[in-house]
Short mmCIF file of C-alpha atoms and ligand atoms in Angstrom, two decimals:
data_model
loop_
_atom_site.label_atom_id
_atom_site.label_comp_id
_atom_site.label_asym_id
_atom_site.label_seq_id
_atom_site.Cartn_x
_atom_site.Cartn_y
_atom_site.Cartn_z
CA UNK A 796 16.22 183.79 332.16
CA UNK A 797 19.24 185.55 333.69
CA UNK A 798 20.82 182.38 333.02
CA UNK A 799 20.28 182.11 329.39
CA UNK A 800 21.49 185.60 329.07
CA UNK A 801 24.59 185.13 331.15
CA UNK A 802 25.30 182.10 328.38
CA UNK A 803 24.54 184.41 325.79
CA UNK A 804 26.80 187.20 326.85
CA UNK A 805 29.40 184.92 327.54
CA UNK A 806 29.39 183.15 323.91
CA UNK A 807 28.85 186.53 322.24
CA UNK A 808 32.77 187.48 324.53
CA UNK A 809 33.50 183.83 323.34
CA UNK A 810 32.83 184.34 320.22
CA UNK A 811 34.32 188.00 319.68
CA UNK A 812 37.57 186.53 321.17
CA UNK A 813 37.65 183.92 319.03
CA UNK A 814 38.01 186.34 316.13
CA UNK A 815 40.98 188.09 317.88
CA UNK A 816 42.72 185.45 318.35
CA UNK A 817 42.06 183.95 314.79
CA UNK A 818 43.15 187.20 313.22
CA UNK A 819 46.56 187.03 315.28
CA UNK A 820 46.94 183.99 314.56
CA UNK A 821 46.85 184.69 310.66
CA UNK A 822 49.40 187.39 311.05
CA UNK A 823 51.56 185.49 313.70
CA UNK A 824 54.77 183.32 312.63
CA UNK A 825 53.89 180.34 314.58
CA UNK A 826 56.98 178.50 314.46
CA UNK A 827 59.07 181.32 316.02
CA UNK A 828 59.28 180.80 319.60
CA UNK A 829 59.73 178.58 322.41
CA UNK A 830 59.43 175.66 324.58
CA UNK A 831 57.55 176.62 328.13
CA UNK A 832 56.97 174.04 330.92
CA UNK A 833 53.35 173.57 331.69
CA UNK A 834 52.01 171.36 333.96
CA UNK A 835 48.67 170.65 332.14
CA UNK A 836 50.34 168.73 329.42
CA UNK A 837 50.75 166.11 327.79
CA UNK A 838 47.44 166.24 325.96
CA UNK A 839 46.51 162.49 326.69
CA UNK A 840 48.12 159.24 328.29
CA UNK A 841 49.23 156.45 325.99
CA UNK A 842 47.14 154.27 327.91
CA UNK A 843 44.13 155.68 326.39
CA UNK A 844 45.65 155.53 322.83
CA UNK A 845 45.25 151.44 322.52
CA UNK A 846 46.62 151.86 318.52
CA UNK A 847 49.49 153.04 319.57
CA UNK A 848 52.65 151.45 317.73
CA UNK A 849 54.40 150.21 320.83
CA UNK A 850 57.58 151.39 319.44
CA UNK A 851 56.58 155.29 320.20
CA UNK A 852 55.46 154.11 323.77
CA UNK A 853 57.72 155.37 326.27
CA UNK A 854 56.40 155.13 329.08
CA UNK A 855 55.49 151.57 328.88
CA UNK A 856 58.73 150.70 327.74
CA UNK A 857 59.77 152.39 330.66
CA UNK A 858 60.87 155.65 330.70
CA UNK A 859 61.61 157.05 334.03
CA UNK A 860 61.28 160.43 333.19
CA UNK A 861 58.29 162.24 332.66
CA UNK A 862 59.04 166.10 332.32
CA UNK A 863 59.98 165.68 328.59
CA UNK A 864 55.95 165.49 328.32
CA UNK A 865 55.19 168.96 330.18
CA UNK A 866 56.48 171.32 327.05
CA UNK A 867 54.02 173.27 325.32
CA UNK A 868 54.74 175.23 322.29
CA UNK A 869 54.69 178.86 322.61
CA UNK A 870 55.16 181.18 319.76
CA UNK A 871 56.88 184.85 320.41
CA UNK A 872 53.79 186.95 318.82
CA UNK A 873 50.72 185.02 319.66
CA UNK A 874 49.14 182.11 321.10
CA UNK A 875 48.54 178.78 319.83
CA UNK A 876 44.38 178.05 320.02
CA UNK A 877 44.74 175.55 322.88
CA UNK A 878 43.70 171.92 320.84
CA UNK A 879 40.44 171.04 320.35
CA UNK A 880 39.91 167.14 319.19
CA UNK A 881 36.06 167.95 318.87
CA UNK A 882 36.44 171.05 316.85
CA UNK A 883 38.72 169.98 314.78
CA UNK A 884 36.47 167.11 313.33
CA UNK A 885 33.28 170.08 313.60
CA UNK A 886 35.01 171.68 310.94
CA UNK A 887 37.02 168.22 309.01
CA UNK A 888 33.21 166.73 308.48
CA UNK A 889 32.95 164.92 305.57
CA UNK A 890 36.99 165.19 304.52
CA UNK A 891 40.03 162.94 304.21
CA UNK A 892 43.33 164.06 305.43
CA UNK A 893 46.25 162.07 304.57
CA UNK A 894 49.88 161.69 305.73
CA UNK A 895 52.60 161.00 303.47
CA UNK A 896 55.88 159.26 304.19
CA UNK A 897 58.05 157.27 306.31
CA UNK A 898 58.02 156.04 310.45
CA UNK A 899 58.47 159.69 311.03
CA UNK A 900 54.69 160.58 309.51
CA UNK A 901 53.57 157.18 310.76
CA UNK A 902 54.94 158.86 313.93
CA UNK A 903 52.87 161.69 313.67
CA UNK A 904 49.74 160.04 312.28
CA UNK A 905 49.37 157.93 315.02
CA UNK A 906 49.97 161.08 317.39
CA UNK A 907 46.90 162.77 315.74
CA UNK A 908 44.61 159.71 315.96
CA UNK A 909 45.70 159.40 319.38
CA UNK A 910 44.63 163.51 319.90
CA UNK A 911 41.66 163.03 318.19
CA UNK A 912 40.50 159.87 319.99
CA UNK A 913 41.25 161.33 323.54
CA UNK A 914 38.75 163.13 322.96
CA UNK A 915 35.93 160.89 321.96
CA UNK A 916 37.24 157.76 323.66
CA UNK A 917 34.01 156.56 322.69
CA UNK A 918 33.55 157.22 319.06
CA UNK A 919 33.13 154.71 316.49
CA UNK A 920 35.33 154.18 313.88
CA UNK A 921 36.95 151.86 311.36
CA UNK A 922 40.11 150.98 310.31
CA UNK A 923 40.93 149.76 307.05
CA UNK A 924 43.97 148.33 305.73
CA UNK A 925 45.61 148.39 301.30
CA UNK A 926 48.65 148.68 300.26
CA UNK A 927 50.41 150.30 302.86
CA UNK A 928 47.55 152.73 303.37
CA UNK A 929 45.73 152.80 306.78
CA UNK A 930 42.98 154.70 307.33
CA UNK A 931 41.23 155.40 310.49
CA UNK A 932 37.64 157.19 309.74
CA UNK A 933 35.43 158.49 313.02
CA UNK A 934 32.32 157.56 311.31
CA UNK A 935 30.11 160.14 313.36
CA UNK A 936 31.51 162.86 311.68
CA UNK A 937 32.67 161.14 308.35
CA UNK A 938 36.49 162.33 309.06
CA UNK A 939 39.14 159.91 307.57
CA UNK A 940 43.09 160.23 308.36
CA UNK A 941 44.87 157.76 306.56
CA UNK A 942 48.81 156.95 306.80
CA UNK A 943 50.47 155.78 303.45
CA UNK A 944 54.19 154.61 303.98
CA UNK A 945 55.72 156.16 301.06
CA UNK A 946 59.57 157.00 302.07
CA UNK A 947 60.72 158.63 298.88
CA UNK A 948 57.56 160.10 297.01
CA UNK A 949 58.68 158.63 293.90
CA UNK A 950 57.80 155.75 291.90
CA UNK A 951 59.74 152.11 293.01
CA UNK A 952 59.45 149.45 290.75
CA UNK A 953 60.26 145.84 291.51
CA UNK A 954 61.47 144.42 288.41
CA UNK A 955 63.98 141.19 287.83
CA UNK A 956 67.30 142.61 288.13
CA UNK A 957 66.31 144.32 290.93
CA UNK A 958 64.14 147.38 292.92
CA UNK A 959 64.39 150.84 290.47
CA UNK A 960 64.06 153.94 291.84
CA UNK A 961 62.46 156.41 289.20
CA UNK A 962 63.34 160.31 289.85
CA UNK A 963 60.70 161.77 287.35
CA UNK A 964 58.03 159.78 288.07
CA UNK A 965 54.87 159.17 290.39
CA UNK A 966 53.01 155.71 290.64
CA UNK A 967 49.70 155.38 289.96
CA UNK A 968 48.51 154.14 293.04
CA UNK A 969 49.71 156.80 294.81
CA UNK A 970 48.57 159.38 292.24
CA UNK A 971 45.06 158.22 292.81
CA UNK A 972 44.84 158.60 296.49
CA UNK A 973 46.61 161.34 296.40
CA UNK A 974 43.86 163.21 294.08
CA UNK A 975 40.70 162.09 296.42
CA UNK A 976 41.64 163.64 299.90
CA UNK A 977 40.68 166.83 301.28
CA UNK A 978 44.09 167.57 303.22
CA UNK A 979 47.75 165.96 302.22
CA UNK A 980 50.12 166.35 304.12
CA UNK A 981 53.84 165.02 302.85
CA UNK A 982 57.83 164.55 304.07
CA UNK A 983 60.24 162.03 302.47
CA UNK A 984 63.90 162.79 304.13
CA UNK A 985 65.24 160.01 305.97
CA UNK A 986 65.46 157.36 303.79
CA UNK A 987 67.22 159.02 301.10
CA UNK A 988 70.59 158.43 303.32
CA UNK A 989 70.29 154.96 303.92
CA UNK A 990 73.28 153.22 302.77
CA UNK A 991 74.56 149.27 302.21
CA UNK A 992 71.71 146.71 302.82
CA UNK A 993 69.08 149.17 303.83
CA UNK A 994 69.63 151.17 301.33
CA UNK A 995 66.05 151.25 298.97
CA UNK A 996 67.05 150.60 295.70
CA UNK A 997 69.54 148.73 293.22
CA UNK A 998 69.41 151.23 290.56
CA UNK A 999 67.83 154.74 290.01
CA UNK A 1000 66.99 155.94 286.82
CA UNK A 1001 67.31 159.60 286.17
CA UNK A 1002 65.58 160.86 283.06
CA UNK A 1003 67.25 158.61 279.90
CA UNK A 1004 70.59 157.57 282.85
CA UNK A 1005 70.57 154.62 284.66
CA UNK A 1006 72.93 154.52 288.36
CA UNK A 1007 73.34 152.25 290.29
CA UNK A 1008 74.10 155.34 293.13
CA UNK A 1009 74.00 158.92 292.77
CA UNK A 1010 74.72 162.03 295.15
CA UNK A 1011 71.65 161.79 297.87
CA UNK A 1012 71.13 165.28 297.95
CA UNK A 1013 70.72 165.63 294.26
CA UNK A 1014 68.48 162.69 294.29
CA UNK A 1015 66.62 164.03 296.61
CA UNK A 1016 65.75 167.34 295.13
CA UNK A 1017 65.20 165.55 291.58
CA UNK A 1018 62.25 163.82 293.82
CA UNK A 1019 61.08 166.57 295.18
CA UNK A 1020 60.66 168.81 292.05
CA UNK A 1021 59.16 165.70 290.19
CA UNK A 1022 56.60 165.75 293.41
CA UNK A 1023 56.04 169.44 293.29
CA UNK A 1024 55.83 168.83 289.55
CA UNK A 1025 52.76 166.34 289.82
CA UNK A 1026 51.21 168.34 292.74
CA UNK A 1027 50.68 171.68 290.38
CA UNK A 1028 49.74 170.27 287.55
CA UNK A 1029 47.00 167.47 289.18
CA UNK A 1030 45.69 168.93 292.65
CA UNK A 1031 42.65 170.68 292.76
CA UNK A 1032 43.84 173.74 294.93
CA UNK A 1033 40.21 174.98 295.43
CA UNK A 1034 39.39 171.47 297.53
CA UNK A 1035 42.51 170.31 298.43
CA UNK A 1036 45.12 171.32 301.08
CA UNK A 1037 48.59 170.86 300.43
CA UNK A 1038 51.36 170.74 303.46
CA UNK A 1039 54.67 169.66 303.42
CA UNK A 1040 56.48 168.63 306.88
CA UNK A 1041 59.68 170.32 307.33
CA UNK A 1042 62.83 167.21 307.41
CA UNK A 1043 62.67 165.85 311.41
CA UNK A 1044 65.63 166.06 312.88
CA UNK A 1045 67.83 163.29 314.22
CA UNK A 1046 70.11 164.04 317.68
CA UNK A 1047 72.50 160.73 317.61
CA UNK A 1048 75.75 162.39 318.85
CA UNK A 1049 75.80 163.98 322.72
CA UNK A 1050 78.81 166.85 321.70
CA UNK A 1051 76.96 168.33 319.38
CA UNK A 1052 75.00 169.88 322.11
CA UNK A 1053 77.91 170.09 324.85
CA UNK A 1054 77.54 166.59 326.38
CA UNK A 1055 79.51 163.55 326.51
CA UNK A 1056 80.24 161.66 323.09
CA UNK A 1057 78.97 158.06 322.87
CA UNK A 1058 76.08 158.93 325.26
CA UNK A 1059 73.82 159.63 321.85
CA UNK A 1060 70.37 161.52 323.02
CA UNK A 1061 69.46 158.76 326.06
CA UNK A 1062 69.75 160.33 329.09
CA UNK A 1063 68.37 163.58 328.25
CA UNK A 1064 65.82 165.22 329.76
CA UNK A 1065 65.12 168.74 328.93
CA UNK A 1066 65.22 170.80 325.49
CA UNK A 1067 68.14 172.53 324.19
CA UNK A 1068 67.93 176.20 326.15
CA UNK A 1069 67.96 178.88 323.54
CA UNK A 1070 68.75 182.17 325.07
CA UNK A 1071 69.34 183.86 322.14
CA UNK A 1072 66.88 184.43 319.06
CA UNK A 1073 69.60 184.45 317.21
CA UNK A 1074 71.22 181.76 318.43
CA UNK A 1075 67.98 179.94 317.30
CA UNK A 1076 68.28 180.95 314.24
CA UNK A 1077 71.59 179.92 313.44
CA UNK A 1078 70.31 176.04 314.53
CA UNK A 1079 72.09 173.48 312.21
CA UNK A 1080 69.50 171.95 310.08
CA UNK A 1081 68.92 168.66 308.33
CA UNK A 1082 70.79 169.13 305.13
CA UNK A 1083 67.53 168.01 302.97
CA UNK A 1084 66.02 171.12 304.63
CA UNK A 1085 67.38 173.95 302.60
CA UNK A 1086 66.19 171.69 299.55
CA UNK A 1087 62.55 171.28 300.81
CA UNK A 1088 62.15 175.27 301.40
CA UNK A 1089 63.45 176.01 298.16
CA UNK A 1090 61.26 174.05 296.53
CA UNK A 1091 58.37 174.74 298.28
CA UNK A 1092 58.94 178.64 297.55
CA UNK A 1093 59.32 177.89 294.00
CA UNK A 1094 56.15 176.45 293.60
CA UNK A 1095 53.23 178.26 291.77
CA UNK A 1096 50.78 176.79 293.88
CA UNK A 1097 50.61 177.37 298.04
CA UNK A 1098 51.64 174.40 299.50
CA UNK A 1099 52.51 174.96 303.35
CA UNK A 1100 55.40 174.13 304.71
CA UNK A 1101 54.65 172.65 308.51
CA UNK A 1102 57.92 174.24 309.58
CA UNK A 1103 58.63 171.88 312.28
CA UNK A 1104 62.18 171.20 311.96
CA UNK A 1105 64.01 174.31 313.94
CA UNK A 1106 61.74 173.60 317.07
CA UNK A 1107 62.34 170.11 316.90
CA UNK A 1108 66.02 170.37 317.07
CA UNK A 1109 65.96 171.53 320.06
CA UNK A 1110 63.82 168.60 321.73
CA UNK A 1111 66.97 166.32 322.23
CA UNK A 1112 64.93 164.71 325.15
CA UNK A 1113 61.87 163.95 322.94
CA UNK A 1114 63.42 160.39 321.15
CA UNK A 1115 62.71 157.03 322.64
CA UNK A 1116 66.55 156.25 323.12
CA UNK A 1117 66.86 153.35 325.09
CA UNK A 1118 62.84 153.26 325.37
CA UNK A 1119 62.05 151.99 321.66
CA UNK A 1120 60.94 148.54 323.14
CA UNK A 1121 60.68 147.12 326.45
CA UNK A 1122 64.13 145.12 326.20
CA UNK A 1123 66.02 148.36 325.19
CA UNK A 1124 67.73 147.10 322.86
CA UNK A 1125 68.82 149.75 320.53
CA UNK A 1126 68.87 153.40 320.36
CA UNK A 1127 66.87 155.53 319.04
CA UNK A 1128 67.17 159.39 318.14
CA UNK A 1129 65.78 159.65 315.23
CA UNK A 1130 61.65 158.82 315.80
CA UNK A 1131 59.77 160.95 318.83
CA UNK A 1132 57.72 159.53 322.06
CA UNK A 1133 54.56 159.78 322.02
CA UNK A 1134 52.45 161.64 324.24
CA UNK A 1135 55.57 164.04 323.28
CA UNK A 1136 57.28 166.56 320.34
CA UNK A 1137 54.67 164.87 317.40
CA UNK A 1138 51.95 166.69 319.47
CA UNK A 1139 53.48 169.89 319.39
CA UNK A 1140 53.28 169.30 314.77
CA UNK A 1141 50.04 168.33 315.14
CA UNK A 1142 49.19 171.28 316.80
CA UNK A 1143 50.54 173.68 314.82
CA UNK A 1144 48.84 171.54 312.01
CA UNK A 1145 45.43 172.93 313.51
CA UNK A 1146 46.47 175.92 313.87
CA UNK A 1147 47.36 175.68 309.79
CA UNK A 1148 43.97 174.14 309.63
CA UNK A 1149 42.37 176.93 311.31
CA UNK A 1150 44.16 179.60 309.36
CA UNK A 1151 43.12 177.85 305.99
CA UNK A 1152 39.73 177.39 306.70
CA UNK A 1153 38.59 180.92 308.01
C1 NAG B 1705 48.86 156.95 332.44
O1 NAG B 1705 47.85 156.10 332.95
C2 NAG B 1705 48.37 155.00 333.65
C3 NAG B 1705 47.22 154.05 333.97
O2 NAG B 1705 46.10 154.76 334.44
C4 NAG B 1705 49.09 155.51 334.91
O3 NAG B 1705 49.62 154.42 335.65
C5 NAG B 1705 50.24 156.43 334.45
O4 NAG B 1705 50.88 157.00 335.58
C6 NAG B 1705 49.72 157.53 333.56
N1 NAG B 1705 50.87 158.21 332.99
C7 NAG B 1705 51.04 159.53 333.05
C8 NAG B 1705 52.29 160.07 332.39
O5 NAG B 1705 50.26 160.29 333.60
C1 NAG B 1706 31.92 160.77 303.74
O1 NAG B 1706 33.01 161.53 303.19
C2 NAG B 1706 33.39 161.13 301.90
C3 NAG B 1706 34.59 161.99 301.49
O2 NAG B 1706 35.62 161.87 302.42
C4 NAG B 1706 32.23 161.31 300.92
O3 NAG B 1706 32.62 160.85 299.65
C5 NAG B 1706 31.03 160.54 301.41
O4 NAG B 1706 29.93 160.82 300.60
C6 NAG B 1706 30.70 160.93 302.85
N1 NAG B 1706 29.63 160.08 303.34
C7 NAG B 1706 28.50 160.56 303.83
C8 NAG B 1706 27.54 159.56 304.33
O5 NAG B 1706 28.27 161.76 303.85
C1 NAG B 1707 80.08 164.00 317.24
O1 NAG B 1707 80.31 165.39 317.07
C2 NAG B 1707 81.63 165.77 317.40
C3 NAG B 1707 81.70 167.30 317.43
O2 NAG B 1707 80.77 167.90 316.58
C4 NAG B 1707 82.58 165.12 316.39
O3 NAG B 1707 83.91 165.50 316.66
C5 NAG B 1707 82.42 163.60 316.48
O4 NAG B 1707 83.21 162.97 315.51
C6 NAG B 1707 80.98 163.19 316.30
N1 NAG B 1707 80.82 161.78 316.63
C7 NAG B 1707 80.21 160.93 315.81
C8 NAG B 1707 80.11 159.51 316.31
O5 NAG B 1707 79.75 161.27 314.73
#
């Protein structure tokens, strides 16, 4: 008996704090703050994550180090709900979330199956494969998160003389899937600077012009209003939750942070110290950045921007480097270990979740 009321008082504290720290968390600008050591993290061990693309893999490629995986999040005016894999698919029953884009949201996807399934090592689920759309679905609760490689958002035709890029248009397929989930969650950055051979078209077409190249940063905001475009006028805002991941940023040269040129980001091993609010304000950002906020704001509709980019500017240490595969060949700054910085978006993605769903 004293038992059961000793529970009871203790969920009823629960449960009162719970709404605290929900209503703080409403008011509280998440993505203001800073990185704090903790010795609790990271959230899981690779080893348990057996989906994992080997290229995010670090350790087992590896690394030596292992303190880039020990920094939390930690906002200036609240507290991020420590991560809960079983809550969040208490409260995702029945839904599809979806992530939109290139390696870097593959990156992330395969961070948040690898949070989720931590948690339920033991759940069953099914993967299915289409078209460049994966979806995992954790059949006990009927949650699916899918991954659909889409770099640029836009519609790319194959045709005979070659691949064509259209600015002001969506393709089908992806209009479709896009309509049926629950949560979407969007970035298209990178690719839009790839240049020579790797770069992902032979023509664009831009309303009745045809280029063969245009100015990237023009192209790229022609995309993105043509995606805000189709995302007012065809998502059902009453089911569906819109986010769009602020551009990730790349750290490929050593004296932009004070070290030695040539060195790139291998080597490091701790974030960039910001003693200074302001100083962290003033953080160079991608330029595609200042494009995405300014659409976003100008939309009529609340999408959500998952603000990611400022904090992840300063995780120099969180790339791969040399660590990309086990024969090191390469470098590279640009994607993010995992266990490592994806965590950190796909914890302030709950947090989102949290605040749109109370
Ligand atoms: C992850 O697990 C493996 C195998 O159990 C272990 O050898 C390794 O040290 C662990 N890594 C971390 C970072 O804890
Ligand atoms: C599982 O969720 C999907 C939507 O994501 C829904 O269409 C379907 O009916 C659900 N299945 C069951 C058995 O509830
Ligand atoms: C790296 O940055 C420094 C200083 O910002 C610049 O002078 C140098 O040219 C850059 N190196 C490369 C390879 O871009």
């Amino acid at each position: 008996m004293f038992i059961v009321l000793l529970v009871l008082l203790l969920q009823f504290f629960g449960y009162v704090n719970g709404e605290d720290e929900l209503h703080n968390l409403k008011e509280c600008d998440i993505y203001h703050g800073k990185w704090v050591y903790d010795d609790s993290y990271p959230l899981y061990n690779s080893s348990q994550c057996f989906h994992l693309n080997m290229h995010f893999d670090c350790q087992q490629n590896g690394r030596p180090d292992q303190q880039y995986l020990k920094y939390r999040w930690k906002p200036f005016a609240c507290d991020l709900p420590r991560f809960s894999g079983k809550d969040l698919l208490e409260r995702m029953r029945n839904k599809r979330i979806t992530f939109i884009g290139d390696s870097i949201s593959l990156n992330q996807w395969q961070s948040f199956i690898c949070m989720l399934h931590s948690h339920h090592p033991h759940a069953a689920f099914t993967r299915d494969n289409d078209h460049g759309f994966t979806q995992f679905t954790f059949l006990n609760h009927n949650v699916s998160v899918g991954f659909s490689w889409n770099a640029l958002l836009v519609e790319k035709e194959s045709t005979s003389y070659g691949m064509v890029l259209n600015l002001g248009s969506i393709s089908d397929f992806d209009a479709n899937m896009w309509r049926h989930s629950d949560v979407l969650i969007f970035n298209s950055w990178l690719w839009w600077l790839h240049s020579g051979s790797d770069r992902p078209w032979d023509f664009i077409v831009d309303g009745d012009d045809l280029h063969k190249d245009m100015d990237r940063l023009v192209a790229y905001e022609k995309a993105l209003s043509t995606w805000s475009h189709w995302v007012q006028n065809n998502i059902d805002f009453d089911k569906t939750l819109v986010f769009f991941r602020g551009d990730s940023p790349r750290h490929p040269n050593a004296s932009e942070w004070g070290n030695n040129d040539g060195k790139q980001c291998s080597e490091e091993r701790e974030p960039i110290e910001v003693r200074e609010v302001n100083e962290y304000r003033e953080l160079k950002k991608p330029a595609g950045e200042g494009i995405v906020e300014r659409i976003v704001r100008k939309m009529r509709k609340p999408v959500r921007l998952l603000d990611i980019t400022r904090l992840s500017e300063l995780r120099k240490d969180g790339h791969p480097g040399a660590y990309a595969s086990s024969h090191h060949q390469g470098m590279d700054c640009s994607h993010w270990c995992v266990p490592g910085v994806p965590d950190t978006w796909n914890h302030l993605f709950y947090a989102e979740l949290l605040r749109a769903y109370v």
